[in-house]
Coordinates of C-alpha atoms and ligand atoms in Angstrom, one line a residue:
Chain X
M1 CA 110.2 97.9 130.6
G2 CA 107.6 97.1 127.9
D3 CA 106.3 100.7 127.7
V4 CA 104.2 101.7 124.7
I5 CA 103.7 105.1 123.2
V6 CA 100.7 105.6 121.0
F7 CA 100.8 108.4 118.4
V8 CA 97.4 110.2 118.5
E9 CA 96.2 111.4 115.1
H10 CA 93.7 114.2 115.0
R11 CA 92.8 117.1 112.7
G12 CA 92.5 120.5 114.4
G13 CA 91.4 119.0 117.7
H14 CA 89.0 116.3 116.4
F15 CA 90.1 112.7 116.3
P16 CA 88.7 109.9 114.3
K17 CA 87.5 106.6 115.9
T18 CA 90.7 105.0 114.5
T19 CA 92.6 106.9 117.2
L20 CA 90.8 105.1 120.0
I21 CA 91.5 101.8 118.2
G22 CA 95.2 102.6 118.3
I23 CA 94.9 103.4 122.0
N24 CA 93.2 100.2 122.8
A25 CA 95.8 98.2 120.9
G26 CA 98.5 100.1 122.8
L27 CA 96.8 99.2 126.1
E28 CA 96.6 95.6 125.1
L29 CA 100.3 95.5 124.1
A30 CA 101.5 97.3 127.3
A31 CA 99.5 94.8 129.4
K32 CA 101.1 91.9 127.6
R33 CA 104.6 93.4 128.0
G34 CA 104.2 94.4 131.6
G35 CA 104.6 98.1 130.8
S36 CA 102.5 101.2 130.7
C37 CA 100.8 102.9 127.7
S38 CA 101.1 106.6 127.1
A39 CA 99.6 108.7 124.3
V40 CA 101.4 111.5 122.5
V41 CA 99.6 114.4 120.8
A42 CA 101.0 117.3 118.7
G43 CA 99.8 120.1 116.6
E44 CA 97.0 122.6 116.5
G45 CA 94.2 121.6 118.9
A46 CA 96.5 119.2 120.8
D47 CA 95.2 120.4 124.2
T48 CA 91.6 119.6 123.4
V49 CA 92.6 116.2 122.1
A50 CA 94.8 115.5 125.1
A51 CA 92.0 116.3 127.6
E52 CA 89.7 113.9 125.7
V53 CA 92.2 111.1 125.2
A54 CA 93.2 111.2 128.9
K55 CA 89.8 109.6 129.7
Y56 CA 90.5 106.3 127.8
G57 CA 92.7 104.4 130.2
V58 CA 96.2 105.5 129.3
A59 CA 98.8 106.2 132.0
K60 CA 99.7 109.6 130.7
V61 CA 99.2 112.0 127.8
I62 CA 102.2 113.8 126.4
V63 CA 101.6 117.0 124.5
L64 CA 104.5 117.8 122.2
E65 CA 104.8 121.6 122.0
E66 CA 106.5 123.3 119.1
P67 CA 105.0 125.8 116.7
R68 CA 106.4 124.0 113.7
L69 CA 104.4 120.9 114.5
A70 CA 101.1 122.9 114.1
H71 CA 100.4 121.1 110.8
Y72 CA 101.4 117.5 110.5
L73 CA 104.5 117.0 108.3
A74 CA 106.4 113.7 108.2
D75 CA 109.9 115.1 108.6
A76 CA 109.1 117.3 111.6
A77 CA 106.9 114.7 113.3
A78 CA 109.4 111.9 112.9
Q79 CA 112.2 114.1 114.4
A80 CA 110.1 115.2 117.4
L81 CA 108.9 111.7 118.1
A82 CA 112.3 110.1 117.8
V83 CA 113.6 112.4 120.5
L84 CA 110.7 111.6 122.8
V85 CA 111.0 107.9 122.2
K86 CA 114.7 107.9 123.2
S87 CA 114.1 110.0 126.3
T88 CA 111.2 107.8 127.5
G89 CA 112.9 104.5 126.8
A90 CA 109.7 103.1 125.3
E91 CA 109.8 99.6 123.9
T92 CA 107.1 100.1 121.2
V93 CA 105.7 103.0 119.3
L94 CA 102.3 102.4 117.8
A95 CA 99.9 104.2 115.5
T96 CA 96.8 103.2 113.6
A97 CA 97.4 102.3 110.0
T98 CA 95.6 105.4 108.6
A99 CA 97.1 107.4 105.7
L100 CA 98.9 109.5 108.3
G101 CA 100.1 106.5 110.4
K102 CA 101.5 104.9 107.2
D103 CA 103.2 108.1 106.2
L104 CA 104.9 108.7 109.5
M105 CA 105.8 105.5 111.2
P106 CA 108.3 104.1 108.6
R107 CA 110.1 107.4 108.7
L108 CA 110.3 107.3 112.5
A109 CA 111.6 103.7 112.3
A110 CA 114.4 104.7 109.9
R111 CA 115.3 107.7 112.1
L112 CA 115.6 105.3 115.1
N113 CA 117.2 102.7 112.9
V114 CA 114.8 100.0 114.1
P115 CA 112.4 97.7 112.3
M116 CA 108.7 98.1 111.8
A117 CA 105.7 95.8 111.4
S118 CA 102.8 97.2 109.2
E119 CA 99.1 96.8 109.9
I120 CA 99.3 94.2 112.6
I121 CA 96.0 92.3 113.3
A122 CA 97.0 90.5 116.5
I123 CA 99.5 90.8 119.4
N124 CA 100.8 87.4 120.7
D125 CA 101.8 86.7 124.3
D126 CA 105.4 86.0 123.3
G127 CA 105.8 89.5 121.9
T128 CA 105.4 88.6 118.2
F129 CA 102.7 90.1 116.0
V130 CA 100.5 88.8 113.2
R131 CA 100.1 90.8 110.0
P132 CA 98.5 90.1 106.6
M133 CA 100.6 89.8 103.4
Y134 CA 99.6 89.2 99.8
A135 CA 96.3 91.0 100.0
G136 CA 95.3 89.1 103.1
N137 CA 95.9 85.7 101.5
V138 CA 98.8 85.0 104.0
L139 CA 99.1 85.7 107.7
A140 CA 102.7 86.2 108.9
T141 CA 103.9 85.9 112.5
V142 CA 106.7 88.4 112.8
E143 CA 109.2 89.4 115.3
L144 CA 110.9 92.8 115.6
E145 CA 114.5 92.9 116.9
G146 CA 115.7 96.1 118.1
P147 CA 115.8 98.4 121.1
V148 CA 112.6 100.0 119.9
R149 CA 109.8 98.4 117.9
I150 CA 107.5 100.3 115.6
V151 CA 104.0 99.0 114.6
T152 CA 100.9 100.2 112.9
V153 CA 97.7 98.4 113.7
R154 CA 94.8 97.6 111.3
G155 CA 91.7 99.5 112.5
T156 CA 89.4 96.6 111.8
A157 CA 91.3 94.2 114.1
F158 CA 90.9 95.9 117.4
D159 CA 88.0 97.5 119.3
A160 CA 88.0 101.2 120.2
A161 CA 89.2 102.0 123.8
K162 CA 86.4 102.7 126.3
P163 CA 86.4 105.5 128.8
A164 CA 88.1 104.5 132.1
A165 CA 87.5 105.4 135.7
A166 CA 90.6 107.5 136.1
V167 CA 91.6 110.5 134.0
A168 CA 95.3 110.4 133.0
P169 CA 97.7 113.3 133.8
I170 CA 98.8 115.5 130.9
E171 CA 102.4 116.4 130.6
R172 CA 103.8 119.1 128.3
V173 CA 107.1 118.5 126.6
A174 CA 108.9 121.1 124.5
A175 CA 109.9 119.3 121.2
T176 CA 113.4 119.7 120.0
L177 CA 113.7 120.1 116.2
D178 CA 116.8 120.5 114.0
P179 CA 115.6 123.2 111.5
A180 CA 118.1 121.8 108.9
G181 CA 115.9 118.6 108.7
L182 CA 112.7 120.5 108.1
K183 CA 112.2 120.6 104.4
M184 CA 108.5 120.1 103.8
E185 CA 105.8 122.7 103.5
F186 CA 102.1 122.2 104.0
V187 CA 100.1 123.9 101.2
A188 CA 96.5 122.8 101.5
F189 CA 94.0 120.2 102.5
N190 CA 91.0 119.8 100.3
E191 CA 88.5 118.0 102.4
I192 CA 85.9 115.9 100.7
K193 CA 82.9 116.8 102.7
S194 CA 80.1 114.3 103.3
D195 CA 77.2 114.1 105.6
R196 CA 77.4 110.3 105.6
P197 CA 79.2 108.3 108.2
E198 CA 83.0 107.8 107.9
L199 CA 83.8 104.7 105.8
T200 CA 86.0 103.1 108.4
E201 CA 83.6 103.8 111.3
A202 CA 80.2 103.0 109.8
R203 CA 78.0 100.1 111.0
I204 CA 76.8 99.6 107.4
V205 CA 78.8 100.1 104.2
V206 CA 77.2 100.1 100.7
S207 CA 79.8 99.9 98.0
G208 CA 79.4 100.2 94.2
G209 CA 81.6 98.9 91.4
R210 CA 82.1 99.2 87.7
G211 CA 78.6 97.6 87.3
L212 CA 77.1 101.0 88.2
K213 CA 78.5 102.3 84.9
S214 CA 78.7 106.0 85.7
G215 CA 79.1 108.6 88.4
E216 CA 75.5 109.7 87.6
N217 CA 74.2 106.2 88.4
F218 CA 76.1 106.3 91.7
K219 CA 74.1 109.4 92.6
S220 CA 70.7 108.3 91.2
V221 CA 70.8 104.6 91.9
L222 CA 73.2 103.8 94.7
E223 CA 73.0 106.8 96.9
P224 CA 69.3 106.5 97.7
L225 CA 70.1 103.0 99.1
V226 CA 73.2 104.2 101.0
D227 CA 71.1 106.9 102.6
E228 CA 68.1 104.8 103.3
M229 CA 70.3 102.4 105.1
G230 CA 72.2 105.2 107.0
A231 CA 75.3 103.7 105.5
A232 CA 78.7 104.9 104.5
M233 CA 79.5 104.7 100.8
G234 CA 82.5 102.7 99.4
A235 CA 83.7 101.7 96.0
S236 CA 85.8 99.3 94.0
R237 CA 89.1 100.5 92.4
A238 CA 87.4 100.2 89.0
A239 CA 84.7 102.7 90.0
V240 CA 87.3 105.1 91.5
D241 CA 89.7 104.8 88.5
A242 CA 86.7 105.5 86.2
G243 CA 86.1 108.7 88.1
F244 CA 82.7 107.7 89.3
V245 CA 83.5 108.6 92.9
P246 CA 86.4 110.2 94.9
N247 CA 89.6 108.2 95.6
D248 CA 89.2 108.0 99.3
L249 CA 86.1 105.7 98.9
Q250 CA 88.3 102.8 97.6
V251 CA 87.9 99.7 99.6
G252 CA 90.6 97.0 99.3
Q253 CA 94.3 96.0 99.5
T254 CA 95.5 99.4 98.4
G255 CA 92.5 101.4 99.7
K256 CA 90.7 101.3 103.0
V257 CA 90.1 98.2 105.0
V258 CA 86.6 98.0 106.5
A259 CA 84.8 95.5 108.7
P260 CA 81.3 96.8 109.3
E261 CA 78.3 94.8 110.6
L262 CA 76.9 94.8 107.1
Y263 CA 78.7 95.2 103.8
V264 CA 76.6 95.4 100.7
A265 CA 78.6 95.0 97.4
V266 CA 76.7 96.2 94.4
G267 CA 78.0 95.5 90.9
I268 CA 81.4 94.5 92.2
S269 CA 83.0 91.3 90.9
G270 CA 85.0 90.5 94.0
A271 CA 88.7 90.6 92.9
I272 CA 91.1 89.5 95.6
Q273 CA 92.3 93.1 96.0
H274 CA 88.7 94.1 96.8
L275 CA 88.1 91.2 99.1
A276 CA 91.2 92.1 101.1
G277 CA 89.4 95.3 102.2
M278 CA 86.1 93.9 103.3
K279 CA 86.1 90.1 103.8
D280 CA 86.1 90.5 107.6
S281 CA 82.7 92.3 107.6
K282 CA 80.2 90.5 109.8
T283 CA 77.5 90.1 107.2
I284 CA 78.2 90.4 103.5
V285 CA 75.5 90.9 100.8
A286 CA 76.3 90.8 97.1
I287 CA 74.1 92.0 94.3
N288 CA 75.5 91.0 90.9
K289 CA 73.9 89.9 87.7
D290 CA 76.7 87.3 87.1
E291 CA 76.0 84.3 89.3
E292 CA 79.6 83.1 88.8
A293 CA 81.0 86.4 90.3
P294 CA 83.7 85.6 92.9
I295 CA 82.0 88.0 95.4
F296 CA 79.4 85.4 96.0
S297 CA 82.1 83.1 97.5
V298 CA 82.3 85.4 100.5
A299 CA 78.7 86.7 100.6
D300 CA 76.4 85.4 103.3
F301 CA 73.5 86.5 101.1
G302 CA 73.8 86.7 97.4
L303 CA 71.2 88.1 95.0
V304 CA 71.7 87.4 91.3
A305 CA 69.9 90.3 89.7
D306 CA 70.3 93.4 87.6
L307 CA 71.3 96.1 90.0
F308 CA 69.3 98.8 88.2
K309 CA 66.2 96.9 89.1
A310 CA 67.2 95.4 92.4
V311 CA 68.6 98.5 94.1
P312 CA 65.5 100.7 93.7
E313 CA 63.4 97.8 94.9
M314 CA 65.6 97.5 97.9
V315 CA 65.2 101.2 98.7
E316 CA 61.4 100.6 98.8
A317 CA 61.7 97.4 100.8
M318 CA 64.0 99.2 103.3
K319 CA 61.3 101.9 103.8
K320 CA 58.8 99.2 104.8
V321 CA 61.1 97.5 107.2
K322 CA 61.7 100.8 109.0
H323 CA 58.0 101.6 109.3
Chain M
M1 CA 117.9 115.4 86.2
K2 CA 118.5 111.8 87.3
I3 CA 115.5 109.9 88.6
L4 CA 116.0 106.7 90.6
V5 CA 113.2 104.2 90.5
P6 CA 113.2 101.0 92.6
V7 CA 111.6 98.0 91.0
K8 CA 110.4 94.9 92.9
R9 CA 109.6 91.6 91.3
V10 CA 106.3 90.3 92.7
P11 CA 103.7 87.6 91.8
D12 CA 101.2 88.8 89.2
P13 CA 98.3 90.3 91.2
A14 CA 95.9 87.9 89.6
T15 CA 97.9 84.9 91.0
T16 CA 96.2 82.8 93.7
I17 CA 98.7 82.7 96.5
R18 CA 99.2 79.5 98.5
V19 CA 101.2 79.0 101.7
L20 CA 103.5 76.0 101.8
P21 CA 102.3 73.3 104.2
D22 CA 105.3 73.9 106.5
G23 CA 104.6 77.6 106.7
S24 CA 108.1 78.5 105.4
G25 CA 107.0 80.5 102.4
I26 CA 104.5 80.6 99.5
A27 CA 104.3 78.1 96.6
T28 CA 106.0 79.6 93.6
D29 CA 105.3 77.0 91.0
N30 CA 102.9 78.4 88.4
V31 CA 103.6 82.0 89.6
K32 CA 104.0 84.5 86.9
W33 CA 106.4 87.3 88.0
V34 CA 105.8 90.9 87.2
I35 CA 107.0 94.4 88.2
N36 CA 105.2 95.5 91.3
P37 CA 102.2 97.5 89.8
F38 CA 103.0 100.6 91.9
D39 CA 106.6 100.5 90.5
E40 CA 105.3 100.5 87.0
I41 CA 103.5 103.7 87.9
A42 CA 106.7 105.1 89.3
I43 CA 108.6 104.2 86.1
E44 CA 105.9 105.9 84.0
E45 CA 106.1 109.1 86.1
A46 CA 109.9 109.2 85.8
L47 CA 109.7 108.8 82.1
R48 CA 107.1 111.5 81.7
I49 CA 109.3 113.9 83.7
K50 CA 112.3 113.1 81.6
E51 CA 110.2 113.6 78.4
K52 CA 108.8 116.9 79.6
Q53 CA 112.2 118.2 80.6
G54 CA 113.8 116.9 77.3
A55 CA 116.8 115.7 79.3
G56 CA 117.8 113.5 82.1
Q57 CA 118.2 109.8 83.0
V58 CA 115.9 107.2 84.5
I59 CA 117.8 104.6 86.6
L60 CA 116.1 101.5 87.8
I61 CA 117.3 99.6 90.9
S62 CA 116.3 96.1 92.2
I63 CA 117.6 94.3 95.2
G64 CA 117.1 90.7 94.5
Q65 CA 118.3 87.6 92.6
Q66 CA 119.6 87.0 89.1
A67 CA 116.0 86.3 87.9
W68 CA 115.0 89.9 88.7
Q69 CA 116.9 91.0 85.6
E70 CA 113.7 90.1 83.7
Q71 CA 111.7 92.8 85.4
L72 CA 114.6 95.3 85.0
R73 CA 114.7 94.6 81.3
T74 CA 110.9 95.2 81.1
G75 CA 111.5 98.6 82.8
L76 CA 114.3 99.4 80.4
A77 CA 112.0 98.4 77.5
M78 CA 109.4 100.9 78.8
G79 CA 112.1 103.5 78.3
A80 CA 114.3 103.7 81.4
D81 CA 118.0 104.4 80.6
R82 CA 119.9 101.9 82.7
A83 CA 119.5 99.5 85.6
I84 CA 121.3 98.4 88.7
L85 CA 120.8 94.9 90.1
V86 CA 122.0 94.7 93.7
R87 CA 122.4 91.0 94.2
T88 CA 121.4 89.3 97.4
E89 CA 120.5 85.6 97.9
T90 CA 118.7 86.1 101.1
P91 CA 115.6 88.4 101.2
L92 CA 116.1 91.6 103.1
D93 CA 113.7 93.5 105.3
P94 CA 112.3 97.0 104.3
L95 CA 114.8 98.7 106.6
A96 CA 117.8 97.1 104.8
I97 CA 116.2 97.6 101.4
A98 CA 115.9 101.3 102.2
R99 CA 119.5 101.4 103.4
V100 CA 120.7 99.9 100.1
I101 CA 118.6 102.3 98.0
A102 CA 119.6 105.3 100.1
K103 CA 123.3 104.3 99.6
V104 CA 122.9 104.0 95.8
A105 CA 121.0 107.3 95.8
S106 CA 123.8 109.1 97.7
D107 CA 126.3 107.8 95.1
E108 CA 124.1 108.6 92.1
Q109 CA 122.7 111.9 93.4
P110 CA 119.3 111.8 91.7
G111 CA 116.9 114.8 92.0
L112 CA 114.1 112.4 92.7
V113 CA 113.5 108.9 94.0
I114 CA 110.1 107.8 92.7
I115 CA 108.9 104.6 94.3
G116 CA 105.8 102.5 94.7
K117 CA 103.8 103.2 97.8
Q118 CA 103.6 99.5 98.6
A119 CA 104.8 96.1 97.3
I120 CA 101.8 93.9 96.7
D121 CA 103.5 90.9 98.2
D122 CA 104.6 92.1 101.6
D123 CA 102.1 95.0 101.7
S124 CA 104.6 96.8 104.0
N125 CA 104.3 100.4 102.7
Q126 CA 107.6 101.3 104.3
V127 CA 110.6 101.6 102.0
G128 CA 109.9 105.0 100.4
Q129 CA 109.5 106.8 103.8
M130 CA 112.6 105.0 105.1
I131 CA 114.7 106.1 102.2
A132 CA 113.5 109.7 102.7
E133 CA 114.6 109.7 106.3
F134 CA 118.0 108.0 105.6
L135 CA 118.8 110.6 103.0
G136 CA 117.3 113.5 105.1
W137 CA 115.0 114.4 102.1
P138 CA 111.4 115.5 102.1
Q139 CA 108.8 112.9 101.3
A140 CA 105.4 112.9 99.5
T141 CA 103.7 109.6 100.0
F142 CA 100.6 108.4 98.1
A143 CA 101.0 110.9 95.3
S144 CA 98.2 111.4 92.8
K145 CA 99.6 114.4 91.1
L146 CA 103.1 115.8 90.8
E147 CA 104.2 119.2 89.5
L148 CA 107.8 120.4 89.0
A149 CA 108.8 124.0 88.5
G150 CA 112.6 124.3 88.5
E151 CA 113.8 122.9 91.9
K152 CA 110.4 123.2 93.4
C153 CA 108.0 120.2 93.6
T154 CA 104.4 120.3 94.5
V155 CA 102.6 117.0 95.2
V156 CA 98.9 116.2 95.7
R157 CA 98.6 113.3 98.1
E158 CA 95.7 110.9 98.8
A159 CA 95.0 111.4 102.5
D160 CA 92.1 110.2 104.6
G161 CA 89.0 112.4 103.9
G162 CA 90.6 114.4 101.1
L163 CA 93.6 115.5 99.1
E164 CA 96.6 117.1 100.7
T165 CA 99.0 119.3 98.9
V166 CA 102.6 119.6 100.1
A167 CA 105.6 121.4 98.5
F168 CA 109.4 121.2 98.9
A169 CA 112.6 121.7 97.0
L170 CA 114.4 118.8 95.3
P171 CA 115.9 116.3 96.0
A172 CA 112.9 114.3 97.4
V173 CA 111.2 110.9 97.6
I174 CA 107.8 110.5 96.1
T175 CA 105.7 107.3 96.6
T176 CA 103.1 106.5 93.9
D177 CA 99.4 105.9 94.3
L178 CA 97.2 104.3 91.7
R179 CA 95.8 107.5 90.2
L180 CA 99.1 109.1 89.4
N181 CA 99.2 107.9 85.9
E182 CA 98.5 104.9 83.6
P183 CA 101.8 103.1 82.8
R184 CA 102.7 102.5 79.2
Y185 CA 103.4 99.1 77.7
A186 CA 106.9 98.3 76.4
S187 CA 106.9 98.6 72.6
L188 CA 108.6 96.2 70.3
P189 CA 111.4 98.6 69.4
G190 CA 111.6 99.4 73.1
I191 CA 112.2 95.7 73.9
M192 CA 114.9 95.5 71.2
K193 CA 116.7 98.5 72.6
A194 CA 116.4 97.3 76.1
R195 CA 118.7 94.4 75.4
K196 CA 121.6 96.8 74.8
K197 CA 121.0 99.1 77.7
P198 CA 123.4 98.9 80.6
L199 CA 122.5 96.6 83.5
L200 CA 125.0 96.8 86.3
D201 CA 125.2 93.7 88.5
I202 CA 126.7 94.2 92.0
T203 CA 126.5 92.5 95.3
A204 CA 124.6 93.9 98.2
E205 CA 127.7 93.3 100.4
S206 CA 129.8 95.5 98.2
L207 CA 127.8 98.5 99.3
G208 CA 129.0 98.2 102.9
V209 CA 125.6 98.9 104.5
D210 CA 124.0 96.9 107.4
L211 CA 121.9 94.1 105.8
A212 CA 121.0 92.0 108.8
P213 CA 117.2 91.5 108.9
K214 CA 115.6 92.9 112.0
L215 CA 112.1 92.1 110.9
K216 CA 111.9 88.3 111.2
I217 CA 109.1 86.3 109.7
R218 CA 108.6 83.3 112.0
K219 CA 105.9 81.5 110.1
L220 CA 103.2 81.9 107.5
T221 CA 99.7 80.6 107.7
A222 CA 96.7 80.7 105.5
P223 CA 93.8 82.7 107.0
A224 CA 90.6 81.0 107.9
K225 CA 88.4 80.8 104.8
R226 CA 85.1 82.5 105.0
Q227 CA 82.2 80.2 104.4
A228 CA 80.1 81.1 101.4
G229 CA 76.4 81.7 102.4
R230 CA 73.4 81.2 100.2
K231 CA 71.6 82.8 97.4
V232 CA 68.3 84.6 98.0
A233 CA 65.6 84.7 95.3
S234 CA 64.4 88.2 95.6
V235 CA 64.9 91.7 97.1
E236 CA 62.0 91.0 99.5
E237 CA 63.7 87.8 100.8
L238 CA 67.0 89.6 101.1
V239 CA 65.6 92.4 103.2
A240 CA 63.6 89.9 105.3
V241 CA 66.7 87.8 106.1
L242 CA 68.8 90.9 106.9
H243 CA 66.0 92.0 109.3
T244 CA 65.0 88.8 111.0
E245 CA 68.0 86.4 110.6
A246 CA 71.2 88.6 110.5
K247 CA 69.4 91.3 112.5
V248 CA 71.6 94.0 110.9
I249 CA 68.8 96.2 109.7
Ligands
FAD1 C1 98.0 96.7 92.4 C2 96.5 96.6 92.4 C3 95.8 97.1 93.5 C4 94.4 97.0 93.5 N1 93.8 97.5 94.6 C5 92.4 97.4 94.6 C6 91.7 97.9 95.8 O1 92.3 98.3 96.8 N2 90.4 97.8 95.7 C7 89.7 97.2 94.7 O2 88.4 97.2 94.7 N3 90.3 96.8 93.6 C8 91.7 96.9 93.5 N4 92.4 96.4 92.4 C9 91.6 96.1 91.2 C10 90.9 94.7 91.2 O3 91.9 93.8 90.7 C11 89.7 94.7 90.3 O4 90.1 95.1 89.0 C12 88.6 95.7 90.7 O5 88.3 95.4 92.1 C13 87.4 95.4 89.9 O6 86.3 96.3 90.2 P1 84.8 95.9 90.0 O7 84.5 94.7 90.7 O8 84.0 97.2 90.2 O9 84.8 95.8 88.4 P2 84.6 94.4 87.5 O10 85.6 93.4 87.9 O11 84.5 94.9 86.1 O12 83.2 93.9 88.0 C14 82.0 94.6 87.7 C15 80.9 93.6 88.2 O13 79.6 94.3 88.0 C16 78.7 93.3 87.6 N5 77.6 94.0 86.8 C17 77.7 94.7 85.7 N6 76.5 95.2 85.4 C18 75.7 94.9 86.3 C19 74.3 95.1 86.5 N7 73.5 95.8 85.7 N8 73.7 94.5 87.6 C20 74.4 93.8 88.5 N9 75.7 93.5 88.3 C21 76.3 94.1 87.2 C22 79.4 92.4 86.7 O14 78.8 91.1 86.6 C23 80.8 92.3 87.4 O15 80.9 91.2 88.3 C24 93.7 96.4 92.4 C25 94.5 95.9 91.3 C26 95.8 96.0 91.3 C27 96.6 95.4 90.2
AMP2 N1 113.8 94.2 96.9 C1 113.5 95.4 96.4 N2 114.1 95.9 95.3 C2 113.8 97.1 94.8 N3 112.8 97.8 95.3 C3 112.1 97.3 96.3 C4 112.4 96.1 96.9 N4 111.5 95.9 98.0 C5 110.7 97.0 98.0 N5 111.1 97.9 97.0 C6 110.4 99.1 96.7 O1 109.7 99.6 97.8 C7 108.4 99.9 97.5 C8 107.6 99.7 98.8 O2 107.7 98.4 99.2 P1 107.2 98.0 100.7 O3 107.6 99.0 101.6 O4 107.9 96.7 100.9 O5 105.7 97.8 100.6 C9 108.1 99.0 96.4 O6 107.0 99.5 95.6 C10 109.4 98.9 95.6 O7 109.5 100.0 94.7

């Protein structure tokens, strides 16, 4: 009773930190429900990932074996997982709310004909969950009624799992797929390569907005600060829509949610959709020339200044702090 | 080709949302209601496909109350051909919404369901994927580019760390991301024409699908407000406080 299955996301054998966050949430949930927490891995590189994940406190790691799961596709993954969930009798299936988790889990819920709670931020003792709605302006306590419950967890709301004393056993399960239900084809993945830290994992995030005015300025003005601080780079929707930076840098209600130790917002007004993605950061700094900008209402330290003057100055000042 | 586009009525994204003191819902006085922004993108994409193919039909569907006609009329004014309002007095959960849309899709047999990736009120990001599973169709979520060649559809999706391309044969479900297109505004002639376009009004019960909510909202609360900090006078001061006070650099 109360068993939890955590879907482990990875790409070719490497998994993001968000995977360990999902595992930790799964462990917490299983403890509260008096059950055990298993992890399930599929796809190319699953063995490497399974061996690694086995160190983080789960009761068991299940490797789903089936050549057609080599590359993640929603229809195949949902099928395979549904069979596994039924055979194990798990109470909850959980994944981190990454692009992949969001793609897969609702499909799995429909296949099992059970409800789902998206992006939960807390697990209550009575089995209910807390999740944000309306761009984080409302917190809802929700209950899922069904033989199985599906949840995705918000990466910023839980810590990453830590290595445990015991290493979990690895079990191989041959996945059963109905070929008639496999209609999707993977064509390509165009990775946006960057030497900077991952946006959702970084200790410091420096984000730029429309105030930067061009992609060129992101490079010549903002990036030196990002790199001097050893930060990840983020952006507002306005900056992404204008083509200044790639889509996957968008922070906000409909982009990525981050909560680093330090978030620096440069030339960003602070619309509620942007705040939804960063207001849980530990320390927030805003640099904006408009002293009325709403971003200052959440900033711990606000600097009213022209960014084109302040940001280069900050790069110099950072160098001095470091030396 | 028929294209089915779900449309949700939501508070204007610029509205400040307040929770009612008893936690039973949100205050709706002074709320301006609009089409969910992602659904506008879905309507736009459907219209572009129809225009490019020079034939077809764009059908809107809402599951809501009488007042939702307003948003359906706006969608018709943008250029959609007809609309279906599936009436329910109680709000449904995403699973039931998906069942209703899947039922209508199996009656209408569209080549595509194009749907918003997320409703900006509940922020669930579930309905499109659920419809795809109920129908047994392929899905492409978070689409930023869509290409059709005969029965084959190729979609570029916004994934973490890059762009993924998937392909499949129609029929399929596509969920829209912000970069897919820029929705048009309804023109004045469009608004005039929309008044005469067919809007079918049926009850959710008449579809014979399970509507019972399984996702139950027990209560709503307002999140703790973050305290505003202070202004600093210069870059030197900023870097100094980050170093000595916040100790983050
Ligand atoms: C459905 C929907 C979803 C959305 N999702 C998101 C989301 O996920 N993330 C997101 O960020 N937004 C999102 N938005 C958009 C959001 O509402 C805002 O439009 C957007 O965040 C504004 O970006 P911005 O702050 O960069 O631009 P603006 O609001 O234009 O602000 C630019 C700021 O730069 C300042 N500035 C200009 N020049 C200088 C200078 N030289 N020096 C210093 N400061 C300067 C200005 O004072 C201003 O405050 C969404 C909107 C909708 C409708
Ligand atoms: N009541 C509804 N009527 C019509 N479409 C809806 C309704 N609720 C959700 N949708 C559609 O489902 C999409 C995703 O919503 P959600 O999964 O709730 O975030 C929205 O963009 C809408 O297109």
